[in-house]
Amino acid sequence: MGIVGSFRDAHFLAKHRQSNSTSPGTMAHEESSPPKPSHRFQRKGFSYERLIKYFFASNAGLTIVILVLIMVFLLKEGLGFFPGYRRELETYRIAGLEFVDISRKNLTAHEQLTSLLNRAYFAEINGKSNREMRRTQEASALFNAFSDRIAPTRDLILNNPQGETDANTGMLATLRANFEKQREKALEKLLPTPHLTAGERRQLIDSLRNRPAEAAEDPPLVTTLAAEFAAAQQKNSEPLQAYRSTIDTFESAGADLGAAIMEMTESVTATKEKLQSADILEKDRKTLLSAASNAKDPAEREKLRSEAEAALAEKPDIDTPIQALLERRPDCIRLHQELKTAAAGIISQIPQSLTESDANRLLKAARNAWPVFLADLDAAPQKINRWKHTDMVPLSDAILSFLTGKDWVTGGEWQDFYGILPLAVGSLMIAIVALVIAIPVGIGSAIYVNQFAARREQALVKPVIEFIQAIPSVVLGFVGILVFGTVLREISVMDSLQWVPGFPIEERLNIFTAGCLLALMSIPTIFSLAEDALNNVPSAYAEASEALGASHVQTTFRVMIPAAFSGILAAILLGFGRVIGETMVVLLVAGNRIKIPDFSAGLGTFFQPTHTLTGIIAQELGEVPLGSVHYRALFVVGILLFVVVLGINATAHHFVNRVKK
Amino acid sequence: MNDLVDKPSVAPTTTAAAVEIRNLSFSYGSSQALKDITLDLTENEVTAFIGPSGCGKSTLLRCINRMNDEIIGTRVTQGEILVKGVNIHHPSVDVVKLRRDVGMVFQKSNPFPSSIFENVAFGLRMRGERNKSVIAQTVEESLKAAALWDEVKDRLHESALGLSGGQQQRLCIARTIAVKPLVVLMDEPCSALDPIATAKVEELIWQLKHHYTFVIVTHNMQQAARVSDRTAFFYMGEMVEFSATKRIFSNPRVRKTEEYITGRFG
């Protein structure tokens, strides 16, 4: 930077020396100042002030140059992605992977449906055995916590063999005494057991008190309760036997298709590997050829060229395996039709509803998915027949598949897909949560501080809110993981809160936790800018309003806020930009599951884990091979983020300028 | 509350006091801005406050509707102001309601960044008027009274910021009289206007004074002479002379007044 800076200085100085004598501004300035001994020297352009001016000018210029370089670099690395991805998709088609995926998609749907039905089955049984489950859970939890507390002294006793010498016996006695002491302490503090009767609890505590240190088996009550639970499960599963066998029938109906897919997978994977190694050889050959054409020495050139000739790979044979694959078509179609017949028959055997609400929800989800599944199975034969490995893959397909692809799969053995939809949806949902929290809080506190707070409150609240910005985001991130996520999850399992959609939360790290932390991070941005906007409203407006007999509240809401509206909008937009661009917190707290959230859960969707555009770059960029398609895909994600944030900032700027006019 | 249209015009000789200022002293922090001012503002007359910069005339004006309350560190140290016989510093007085009766027009025109119509309707809406026809009628009457109606009737819903400076100031007057105050305070209303716009505002004041009590602070001696019935001359926070305008400009009692109005200082 120093070198560039001084170079630019010299450049500016040289340029300015030429124009110096004609500049009227400097002439007037120099005439007005009294002549000094160094007058002649200054005219040559080595003015100290000018030097300072050029120093700062060069710094400002440098930032612009760096920004341009960043953009050029991003584009250079990123734009190579689309041709590379196109080639990958072409290989995917030529090798027949795409053909296998037609069937695989249906098999996956079948597996998901089976899983849903199974989950409904177990939810029903466990729901009905809820009382027994709680009782056994509470008893074991109490026993486990007790065991953990006495473990240190108990282990000492167990690890020391029975004493034969006097010294050993003495030591053992001390250890036992310690053990007893710790046991007494542990017995004082035991977990609550609301579902056990007082008598049962007493019995459990007594058994713990009289338990020998060496005992390995569980206390009798724990064992009894576990047995009771198992019996209850057994009893409650009896009325569901028909349902159980239906699920089993459905599960086995997919077995044949699964086996066929397994066989096909092997052959197409082999073809793909051949194609890929041929691609690599071809690339090496091109590198050699270009080196040859650049080489100056004729002998060297000849050597490189012959090497390139030698590297010319024979075209891998792809027709034979593809023909074998295409011969399987009727087979595949038959399997699909069989599965469809089975599935269509089974839906009528599934019970209409179950008694437990959880089970019912899962069952309903399965029932809703069923027609889609059947329609997909129906459409499959046509797709299979129409599929051609020779179809072209245009570049637009690669772009479209990147922008609208629902899968981001990387480093897999089968096929990599770079679809940003799950990441974009994740980013967006986190931003929604963050903004829903941050906008009212940030703007509300800005209004309060600007309009209603006393001076002392202003002096307290403003710096405190603005201080949040100074907290490193990684610190906020681990506070989020350790405190917020855990606390939220513990709250979510409370019985009295089960009416909240999405409770109990399954994943500790999810969209909501990330959104809350990002809200905390964007509140200072929104607050400061909104407060500035209110501050910039001319005081004449407030004066006029109050002179017309408007109260302070009326003035605030009818005059100040409308007048500051553009600025407040800009504050929100910049807060949004900050949320979208934030990386560390989402990487730590969002749960990092690359999947479009299941929107059927309603508001509960916000308690699912997700991944984000920023998070994926931070997570994967360090591990990808330089220059690979995956590496370039991350760059394109970077470009996309850059463009989005730039757009948001430009819009915000537009609103800010409107205020100034 | 008086009425804009139906009120029979009262002879300007009536001496009923709309505002009585009794021994008022006022300070900004430690510096005393007003010293022991006693003054009656006669109903349906125009009273002018003149004096050099910093003499306290604007401060006194802003005391009458307690606009100085908003400035931190200011307080009335002595005396009282009675509007229609009510002490405005009494704890039971609601300052918001006081300002509905004592309106104010500022030195720099300050219309809200909304439409012309909304500017005039603002005061009405703030006191809870919801009847659309009442609002529309009052807006029209006020704009007519402010001699602005013919100029803006076709663009009532355009931004008020598109008006010229003189029109904006007349809009501010219309906005003030739309809520039918008892007293209208004007703080150098013409200082930013050209002579033609100034003449229009002066004419307006002359016409409206039959319905309102005006107080006008001005630096322009001719303006005070043209527009006011009585004139008070202030110097260094004290009221030097207060009498009928004709008299103060033709035959001032105090030497300081004479020096000021003849332009020997100021």
Short mmCIF file of C-alpha atoms in Angstrom, two decimals, chain A residues 21-469:
data_model
loop_
_atom_site.label_atom_id
_atom_site.label_comp_id
_atom_site.label_asym_id
_atom_site.label_seq_id
_atom_site.Cartn_x
_atom_site.Cartn_y
_atom_site.Cartn_z
CA SER A 21 0.70 28.31 -12.83
CA THR A 22 -2.70 28.41 -14.52
CA SER A 23 -4.80 27.57 -11.50
CA PRO A 24 -6.57 30.77 -10.42
CA GLY A 25 -7.51 29.38 -6.99
CA THR A 26 -3.96 28.75 -5.91
CA MET A 27 -2.79 32.04 -7.35
CA ALA A 28 -5.31 34.01 -5.33
CA HIS A 29 -4.41 32.02 -2.26
CA GLU A 30 -0.72 32.65 -2.64
CA GLU A 31 -1.19 36.31 -3.31
CA SER A 32 -3.19 36.74 -0.13
CA SER A 33 -0.53 35.10 2.04
CA PRO A 34 2.49 37.24 2.81
CA PRO A 35 5.59 36.33 0.81
CA LYS A 36 7.94 34.01 2.68
CA PRO A 37 11.58 33.18 2.10
CA SER A 38 10.57 29.82 0.64
CA HIS A 39 8.22 31.40 -1.86
CA ARG A 40 10.09 30.39 -4.99
CA PHE A 41 10.42 26.84 -3.80
CA GLN A 42 6.71 26.51 -3.04
CA ARG A 43 5.68 27.58 -6.49
CA LYS A 44 7.38 24.48 -7.84
CA GLY A 45 4.68 22.41 -6.15
CA PHE A 46 6.32 20.94 -3.07
CA SER A 47 3.84 22.61 -0.78
CA TYR A 48 3.44 20.75 2.46
CA GLU A 49 -0.33 21.20 2.40
CA ARG A 50 -0.60 19.82 -1.09
CA LEU A 51 1.47 16.82 -0.08
CA ILE A 52 -1.01 16.07 2.68
CA LYS A 53 -3.89 16.50 0.28
CA TYR A 54 -2.39 14.01 -2.17
CA PHE A 55 -1.68 11.56 0.58
CA PHE A 56 -5.36 11.43 1.49
CA ALA A 57 -6.43 11.49 -2.14
CA SER A 58 -4.26 8.48 -2.83
CA ASN A 59 -5.78 6.61 0.10
CA ALA A 60 -9.28 7.26 -1.12
CA GLY A 61 -8.23 6.23 -4.62
CA LEU A 62 -6.70 3.07 -3.28
CA THR A 63 -9.94 1.92 -1.66
CA ILE A 64 -11.73 2.34 -4.97
CA VAL A 65 -9.01 0.42 -6.79
CA ILE A 66 -9.25 -2.38 -4.23
CA LEU A 67 -13.02 -2.53 -4.60
CA VAL A 68 -12.69 -2.82 -8.36
CA LEU A 69 -10.05 -5.53 -7.95
CA ILE A 70 -12.36 -7.47 -5.64
CA MET A 71 -15.14 -7.35 -8.19
CA VAL A 72 -12.83 -8.40 -11.02
CA PHE A 73 -11.42 -11.23 -8.96
CA LEU A 74 -14.86 -12.48 -7.90
CA LEU A 75 -16.09 -12.45 -11.48
CA LYS A 76 -12.96 -14.10 -12.84
CA GLU A 77 -13.12 -16.96 -10.35
CA GLY A 78 -16.87 -17.23 -10.33
CA LEU A 79 -17.87 -17.11 -13.97
CA GLY A 80 -15.82 -20.19 -14.80
CA PHE A 81 -18.34 -22.05 -12.67
CA PHE A 82 -21.14 -22.26 -15.19
CA PRO A 83 -19.22 -24.02 -18.01
CA GLY A 84 -17.68 -26.36 -15.45
CA TYR A 85 -21.04 -27.15 -13.91
CA ARG A 86 -22.52 -27.66 -17.35
CA ARG A 87 -19.86 -30.28 -18.08
CA GLU A 88 -20.64 -32.00 -14.77
CA LEU A 89 -24.33 -32.09 -15.62
CA GLU A 90 -23.43 -33.44 -19.06
CA THR A 91 -21.41 -36.22 -17.53
CA TYR A 92 -24.32 -36.87 -15.20
CA ARG A 93 -26.52 -37.41 -18.22
CA ILE A 94 -24.11 -39.25 -20.51
CA ALA A 95 -23.07 -41.70 -17.83
CA GLY A 96 -26.71 -42.48 -17.06
CA LEU A 97 -26.81 -41.21 -13.51
CA GLU A 98 -29.76 -39.08 -14.44
CA PHE A 99 -31.62 -42.15 -15.63
CA VAL A 100 -31.07 -43.91 -12.32
CA ASP A 101 -32.18 -40.80 -10.44
CA ILE A 102 -35.61 -40.93 -12.07
CA SER A 103 -36.26 -44.18 -10.20
CA ARG A 104 -34.26 -43.19 -7.15
CA LYS A 105 -36.42 -40.15 -6.56
CA ASN A 106 -39.47 -42.35 -6.27
CA LEU A 107 -37.67 -44.78 -4.02
CA THR A 108 -36.68 -41.91 -1.71
CA ALA A 109 -40.29 -40.74 -1.61
CA HIS A 110 -41.30 -44.28 -0.71
CA GLU A 111 -38.75 -44.37 2.10
CA GLN A 112 -39.94 -41.03 3.45
CA LEU A 113 -43.54 -42.20 3.46
CA THR A 114 -42.57 -45.38 5.26
CA SER A 115 -40.71 -43.32 7.82
CA LEU A 116 -43.71 -41.04 8.34
CA LEU A 117 -46.01 -44.01 8.87
CA ASN A 118 -43.54 -45.57 11.28
CA ARG A 119 -43.17 -42.37 13.24
CA ALA A 120 -46.93 -42.07 13.48
CA TYR A 121 -47.08 -45.65 14.76
CA PHE A 122 -44.55 -45.04 17.51
CA ALA A 123 -45.97 -41.64 18.37
CA GLU A 124 -49.34 -43.30 18.90
CA ILE A 125 -47.95 -46.03 21.14
CA ASN A 126 -45.71 -43.72 23.17
CA GLY A 127 -48.46 -41.15 23.44
CA LYS A 128 -50.80 -43.71 24.91
CA SER A 129 -48.12 -45.01 27.23
CA ASN A 130 -47.25 -41.46 28.17
CA ARG A 131 -47.83 -41.93 31.89
CA GLU A 132 -45.65 -45.01 32.13
CA MET A 133 -43.00 -43.35 29.99
CA ARG A 134 -42.81 -40.34 32.26
CA ARG A 135 -42.65 -42.50 35.34
CA THR A 136 -39.80 -44.61 34.08
CA GLN A 137 -37.98 -41.56 32.70
CA GLU A 138 -38.26 -39.71 35.99
CA ALA A 139 -37.13 -42.65 38.05
CA SER A 140 -34.12 -43.30 35.81
CA ALA A 141 -33.26 -39.61 35.65
CA LEU A 142 -33.25 -39.44 39.44
CA PHE A 143 -31.17 -42.59 39.71
CA ASN A 144 -28.69 -41.47 37.04
CA ALA A 145 -28.19 -38.06 38.60
CA PHE A 146 -27.61 -39.74 41.95
CA SER A 147 -25.12 -42.19 40.45
CA ASP A 148 -23.22 -39.38 38.77
CA ARG A 149 -22.84 -37.55 42.05
CA ILE A 150 -21.56 -40.51 44.02
CA ALA A 151 -19.44 -41.85 41.14
CA PRO A 152 -16.06 -40.34 42.24
CA THR A 153 -15.97 -41.99 45.66
CA ARG A 154 -17.65 -45.16 44.44
CA ASP A 155 -15.06 -45.64 41.71
CA LEU A 156 -12.28 -45.39 44.29
CA ILE A 157 -13.80 -48.25 46.27
CA LEU A 158 -14.35 -50.42 43.20
CA ASN A 159 -10.83 -49.85 41.90
CA ASN A 160 -9.18 -50.89 45.16
CA PRO A 161 -9.06 -54.65 45.75
CA GLN A 162 -10.27 -56.04 49.01
CA GLY A 163 -7.65 -55.33 51.64
CA GLU A 164 -5.56 -58.12 53.01
CA THR A 165 -3.03 -56.03 54.83
CA ASP A 166 -4.05 -53.79 57.71
CA ALA A 167 -3.02 -50.65 55.89
CA ASN A 168 -5.23 -51.54 52.97
CA THR A 169 -8.19 -52.26 55.20
CA GLY A 170 -7.72 -48.92 56.91
CA MET A 171 -7.64 -47.09 53.65
CA LEU A 172 -10.70 -48.88 52.43
CA ALA A 173 -12.57 -47.91 55.56
CA THR A 174 -11.72 -44.26 54.91
CA LEU A 175 -12.91 -44.59 51.33
CA ARG A 176 -16.15 -46.14 52.49
CA ALA A 177 -16.66 -43.37 55.01
CA ASN A 178 -16.13 -40.82 52.24
CA PHE A 179 -18.57 -42.69 50.07
CA GLU A 180 -21.21 -42.63 52.79
CA LYS A 181 -20.69 -38.93 53.29
CA GLN A 182 -21.09 -38.21 49.62
CA ARG A 183 -24.14 -40.43 49.42
CA GLU A 184 -25.81 -38.50 52.24
CA LYS A 185 -25.09 -35.29 50.41
CA ALA A 186 -26.41 -36.62 47.14
CA LEU A 187 -29.58 -37.84 48.82
CA GLU A 188 -30.31 -34.36 50.05
CA LYS A 189 -30.62 -33.03 46.54
CA LEU A 190 -32.66 -35.26 44.26
CA LEU A 191 -34.53 -34.48 41.06
CA PRO A 192 -38.28 -33.96 41.34
CA THR A 193 -40.53 -36.83 40.30
CA PRO A 194 -44.02 -35.38 39.81
CA HIS A 195 -45.41 -38.56 38.27
CA LEU A 196 -44.34 -40.92 41.05
CA THR A 197 -46.44 -41.35 44.17
CA ALA A 198 -44.94 -40.26 47.50
CA GLY A 199 -44.67 -43.90 48.55
CA GLU A 200 -42.80 -44.86 45.39
CA ARG A 201 -40.40 -42.01 45.78
CA ARG A 202 -39.71 -42.98 49.36
CA GLN A 203 -39.15 -46.55 48.31
CA LEU A 204 -36.70 -45.43 45.62
CA ILE A 205 -34.79 -43.20 48.02
CA ASP A 206 -34.61 -45.96 50.60
CA SER A 207 -33.25 -48.37 48.07
CA LEU A 208 -30.60 -45.82 47.14
CA ARG A 209 -29.70 -45.25 50.77
CA ASN A 210 -29.26 -48.92 51.49
CA ARG A 211 -27.59 -49.72 48.21
CA PRO A 212 -24.17 -51.33 48.58
CA ALA A 213 -21.35 -49.50 46.82
CA GLU A 214 -20.59 -52.49 44.64
CA ALA A 215 -24.16 -52.98 43.38
CA ALA A 216 -24.27 -53.00 39.59
CA GLU A 217 -27.93 -53.61 38.82
CA ASP A 218 -30.58 -50.86 38.78
CA PRO A 219 -32.75 -50.28 41.86
CA PRO A 220 -35.85 -52.49 41.85
CA LEU A 221 -38.27 -49.62 41.25
CA VAL A 222 -36.41 -48.45 38.15
CA THR A 223 -36.52 -51.97 36.76
CA THR A 224 -40.20 -52.38 37.61
CA LEU A 225 -41.13 -49.09 35.97
CA ALA A 226 -39.17 -49.95 32.85
CA ALA A 227 -41.01 -53.23 32.69
CA GLU A 228 -44.33 -51.45 33.20
CA PHE A 229 -43.50 -49.14 30.33
CA ALA A 230 -42.60 -52.05 28.07
CA ALA A 231 -45.85 -53.75 29.01
CA ALA A 232 -47.83 -50.62 28.28
CA GLN A 233 -46.16 -50.31 24.91
CA GLN A 234 -46.95 -53.93 24.20
CA LYS A 235 -50.54 -53.47 25.30
CA ASN A 236 -51.06 -50.31 23.26
CA SER A 237 -49.51 -51.79 20.16
CA GLU A 238 -52.06 -54.60 20.11
CA PRO A 239 -54.95 -52.58 18.62
CA LEU A 240 -52.52 -51.30 15.99
CA GLN A 241 -51.44 -54.69 14.72
CA ALA A 242 -53.28 -54.27 11.42
CA TYR A 243 -51.63 -50.89 10.90
CA ARG A 244 -48.25 -52.40 11.71
CA SER A 245 -48.58 -55.11 9.12
CA THR A 246 -49.78 -52.57 6.55
CA ILE A 247 -46.61 -50.56 7.12
CA ASP A 248 -44.50 -53.68 6.79
CA THR A 249 -46.20 -54.63 3.54
CA PHE A 250 -45.66 -51.15 2.16
CA GLU A 251 -42.03 -51.16 3.25
CA SER A 252 -41.29 -54.42 1.50
CA ALA A 253 -43.09 -53.27 -1.67
CA GLY A 254 -40.13 -51.03 -2.45
CA ALA A 255 -37.50 -53.74 -2.03
CA ASP A 256 -37.40 -54.85 -5.68
CA LEU A 257 -37.02 -51.33 -7.02
CA GLY A 258 -34.29 -50.70 -4.46
CA ALA A 259 -32.37 -53.78 -5.61
CA ALA A 260 -32.65 -52.75 -9.28
CA ILE A 261 -31.36 -49.28 -8.48
CA MET A 262 -28.41 -50.76 -6.58
CA GLU A 263 -27.39 -52.79 -9.64
CA MET A 264 -27.70 -49.86 -12.02
CA THR A 265 -25.82 -47.58 -9.66
CA GLU A 266 -22.71 -49.72 -9.87
CA SER A 267 -22.48 -49.62 -13.64
CA VAL A 268 -23.23 -45.91 -14.07
CA THR A 269 -20.74 -44.92 -11.38
CA ALA A 270 -18.03 -46.80 -13.24
CA THR A 271 -18.91 -45.00 -16.49
CA LYS A 272 -18.84 -41.67 -14.75
CA GLU A 273 -15.38 -42.33 -13.33
CA LYS A 274 -14.10 -43.20 -16.79
CA LEU A 275 -15.53 -40.00 -18.22
CA GLN A 276 -14.05 -37.92 -15.46
CA SER A 277 -10.55 -39.31 -15.79
CA ALA A 278 -10.77 -38.77 -19.55
CA ASP A 279 -11.70 -35.15 -18.84
CA ILE A 280 -8.68 -34.72 -16.60
CA LEU A 281 -6.34 -36.22 -19.20
CA GLU A 282 -7.80 -33.93 -21.84
CA LYS A 283 -7.24 -30.93 -19.64
CA ASP A 284 -3.62 -31.94 -19.01
CA ARG A 285 -3.09 -32.37 -22.72
CA LYS A 286 -4.38 -28.90 -23.42
CA THR A 287 -2.07 -27.47 -20.79
CA LEU A 288 0.88 -29.24 -22.42
CA LEU A 289 -0.11 -27.99 -25.86
CA SER A 290 -0.41 -24.42 -24.74
CA ALA A 291 2.96 -24.74 -23.01
CA ALA A 292 4.36 -26.10 -26.26
CA SER A 293 3.09 -23.19 -28.31
CA ASN A 294 4.65 -20.80 -25.78
CA ALA A 295 7.99 -22.58 -25.60
CA LYS A 296 10.82 -20.74 -27.36
CA ASP A 297 13.26 -23.56 -27.76
CA PRO A 298 12.17 -25.77 -30.75
CA ALA A 299 13.47 -28.94 -29.11
CA GLU A 300 11.54 -28.17 -25.95
CA ARG A 301 8.43 -27.48 -28.00
CA GLU A 302 8.75 -30.77 -29.82
CA LYS A 303 9.18 -32.61 -26.55
CA LEU A 304 6.08 -31.07 -25.03
CA ARG A 305 4.05 -31.75 -28.12
CA SER A 306 4.97 -35.39 -28.20
CA GLU A 307 4.09 -35.66 -24.54
CA ALA A 308 0.73 -34.19 -25.34
CA GLU A 309 0.26 -36.70 -28.16
CA ALA A 310 1.05 -39.51 -25.79
CA ALA A 311 -1.45 -38.20 -23.27
CA LEU A 312 -4.23 -38.24 -25.84
CA ALA A 313 -6.67 -40.53 -24.13
CA GLU A 314 -8.76 -42.93 -26.06
CA LYS A 315 -12.39 -42.01 -25.87
CA PRO A 316 -13.96 -44.01 -23.08
CA ASP A 317 -16.51 -46.51 -24.22
CA ILE A 318 -19.82 -45.28 -22.90
CA ASP A 319 -22.20 -46.83 -25.38
CA THR A 320 -22.03 -50.41 -24.12
CA PRO A 321 -22.98 -49.61 -20.50
CA ILE A 322 -25.65 -47.17 -21.64
CA GLN A 323 -27.20 -49.76 -23.93
CA ALA A 324 -27.23 -52.21 -21.04
CA LEU A 325 -28.92 -49.54 -18.95
CA LEU A 326 -31.52 -48.78 -21.60
CA GLU A 327 -32.36 -52.46 -21.88
CA ARG A 328 -33.49 -52.28 -18.29
CA ARG A 329 -36.21 -49.82 -19.19
CA PRO A 330 -39.13 -52.29 -19.34
CA ASP A 331 -37.90 -53.80 -16.11
CA CYS A 332 -37.88 -50.41 -14.39
CA ILE A 333 -41.30 -49.54 -15.69
CA ARG A 334 -42.71 -52.82 -14.45
CA LEU A 335 -41.25 -52.21 -10.98
CA HIS A 336 -42.77 -48.75 -10.89
CA GLN A 337 -46.15 -50.09 -11.86
CA GLU A 338 -45.97 -52.79 -9.21
CA LEU A 339 -45.06 -50.26 -6.57
CA LYS A 340 -47.91 -48.05 -7.67
CA THR A 341 -50.44 -50.85 -7.43
CA ALA A 342 -49.19 -51.70 -3.96
CA ALA A 343 -49.24 -48.09 -2.82
CA ALA A 344 -52.71 -47.42 -4.18
CA GLY A 345 -54.04 -50.47 -2.35
CA ILE A 346 -52.37 -49.60 0.91
CA ILE A 347 -53.71 -46.09 1.36
CA SER A 348 -57.20 -47.46 2.01
CA GLN A 349 -55.89 -49.78 4.71
CA ILE A 350 -54.28 -47.01 6.71
CA PRO A 351 -56.52 -45.81 9.55
CA GLN A 352 -58.25 -42.48 8.93
CA SER A 353 -57.05 -41.03 12.18
CA LEU A 354 -55.21 -41.94 15.35
CA THR A 355 -55.95 -40.78 18.87
CA GLU A 356 -52.69 -38.98 19.72
CA SER A 357 -52.35 -35.52 18.19
CA ASP A 358 -48.70 -35.99 17.26
CA ALA A 359 -49.43 -39.28 15.58
CA ASN A 360 -52.37 -37.77 13.78
CA ARG A 361 -50.25 -34.93 12.42
CA LEU A 362 -47.70 -37.39 11.01
CA LEU A 363 -50.41 -39.57 9.58
CA LYS A 364 -52.02 -36.60 7.93
CA ALA A 365 -48.71 -35.55 6.41
CA ALA A 366 -48.34 -39.05 4.97
CA ARG A 367 -51.89 -39.00 3.61
CA ASN A 368 -51.31 -35.62 2.00
CA ALA A 369 -48.11 -36.80 0.35
CA TRP A 370 -49.74 -39.93 -0.99
CA PRO A 371 -51.45 -38.54 -4.14
CA VAL A 372 -48.22 -36.77 -5.12
CA PHE A 373 -46.35 -40.02 -4.70
CA LEU A 374 -48.86 -41.91 -6.85
CA ALA A 375 -48.79 -39.23 -9.54
CA ASP A 376 -44.98 -39.35 -9.61
CA LEU A 377 -45.08 -43.12 -9.98
CA ASP A 378 -47.58 -42.70 -12.81
CA ALA A 379 -45.38 -40.25 -14.63
CA ALA A 380 -42.22 -42.30 -14.18
CA PRO A 381 -42.65 -44.72 -17.14
CA GLN A 382 -43.03 -41.85 -19.55
CA LYS A 383 -39.95 -40.14 -18.16
CA ILE A 384 -37.99 -43.36 -18.39
CA ASN A 385 -38.98 -43.91 -22.01
CA ARG A 386 -38.28 -40.37 -23.04
CA TRP A 387 -34.87 -40.13 -21.45
CA LYS A 388 -31.97 -39.95 -23.92
CA HIS A 389 -28.33 -39.87 -22.95
CA THR A 390 -27.49 -37.95 -26.11
CA ASP A 391 -29.61 -34.88 -25.27
CA MET A 392 -27.57 -31.69 -25.12
CA VAL A 393 -27.09 -29.84 -21.85
CA PRO A 394 -27.16 -26.11 -22.70
CA LEU A 395 -25.40 -23.55 -20.51
CA SER A 396 -28.77 -22.11 -19.51
CA ASP A 397 -29.54 -25.45 -17.83
CA ALA A 398 -26.50 -25.03 -15.61
CA ILE A 399 -27.51 -21.47 -14.70
CA LEU A 400 -31.10 -22.45 -14.06
CA SER A 401 -30.11 -25.46 -12.03
CA PHE A 402 -27.87 -23.22 -9.92
CA LEU A 403 -30.50 -20.59 -9.27
CA THR A 404 -33.52 -22.84 -8.77
CA GLY A 405 -31.92 -26.12 -7.70
CA LYS A 406 -33.33 -27.54 -4.51
CA ASP A 407 -30.21 -29.54 -3.64
CA TRP A 408 -26.79 -28.40 -2.56
CA VAL A 409 -24.89 -31.67 -2.48
CA THR A 410 -21.12 -31.58 -2.53
CA GLY A 411 -18.31 -34.05 -2.11
CA GLY A 412 -20.68 -36.96 -2.60
CA GLU A 413 -19.85 -40.18 -4.42
CA TRP A 414 -22.90 -40.03 -6.61
CA GLN A 415 -23.29 -36.55 -8.12
CA ASP A 416 -22.67 -33.00 -6.92
CA PHE A 417 -25.49 -30.51 -7.24
CA TYR A 418 -25.12 -26.80 -6.71
CA GLY A 419 -28.62 -25.43 -6.17
CA ILE A 420 -28.72 -22.37 -3.99
CA LEU A 421 -32.41 -22.45 -3.20
CA PRO A 422 -32.05 -24.11 0.23
CA LEU A 423 -29.31 -21.66 1.18
CA ALA A 424 -31.20 -18.62 -0.08
CA VAL A 425 -34.36 -19.74 1.71
CA GLY A 426 -32.36 -20.28 4.90
CA SER A 427 -30.79 -16.83 4.68
CA LEU A 428 -34.14 -15.26 3.98
CA MET A 429 -35.96 -16.98 6.82
CA ILE A 430 -33.29 -16.05 9.32
CA ALA A 431 -33.46 -12.48 8.05
CA ILE A 432 -37.24 -12.48 8.47
CA VAL A 433 -36.98 -13.61 12.09
CA ALA A 434 -34.21 -11.10 12.76
CA LEU A 435 -36.08 -8.20 11.21
CA VAL A 436 -39.41 -9.05 12.81
CA ILE A 437 -37.65 -8.69 16.16
CA ALA A 438 -35.17 -5.93 15.33
CA ILE A 439 -37.45 -3.50 13.52
CA PRO A 440 -39.89 -2.83 16.37
CA VAL A 441 -37.18 -2.88 19.01
CA GLY A 442 -34.69 -0.75 17.07
CA ILE A 443 -37.15 1.81 15.79
CA GLY A 444 -39.12 1.86 19.02
CA SER A 445 -36.04 2.62 21.05
CA ALA A 446 -34.93 5.22 18.49
CA ILE A 447 -38.28 6.98 18.84
CA TYR A 448 -38.11 6.77 22.60
CA VAL A 449 -34.56 8.05 22.86
CA ASN A 450 -35.10 10.83 20.34
CA GLN A 451 -38.51 12.02 21.41
CA PHE A 452 -39.34 11.03 24.95
CA ALA A 453 -36.22 10.21 26.93
CA ALA A 454 -34.75 12.67 29.37
CA ARG A 455 -31.19 13.77 28.75
CA ARG A 456 -29.77 11.38 31.31
CA GLU A 457 -31.65 8.46 29.81
CA GLN A 458 -30.38 9.42 26.37
CA ALA A 459 -26.85 9.49 27.68
CA LEU A 460 -27.33 5.99 29.07
CA VAL A 461 -29.40 4.20 26.43
CA LYS A 462 -27.65 5.38 23.28
CA PRO A 463 -24.13 4.24 24.11
CA VAL A 464 -25.40 0.95 25.53
CA ILE A 465 -27.31 0.05 22.36
CA GLU A 466 -24.48 1.17 20.16
CA PHE A 467 -22.06 -0.87 22.24
CA ILE A 468 -23.75 -4.09 21.10
CA GLN A 469 -22.14 -3.45 17.74
#
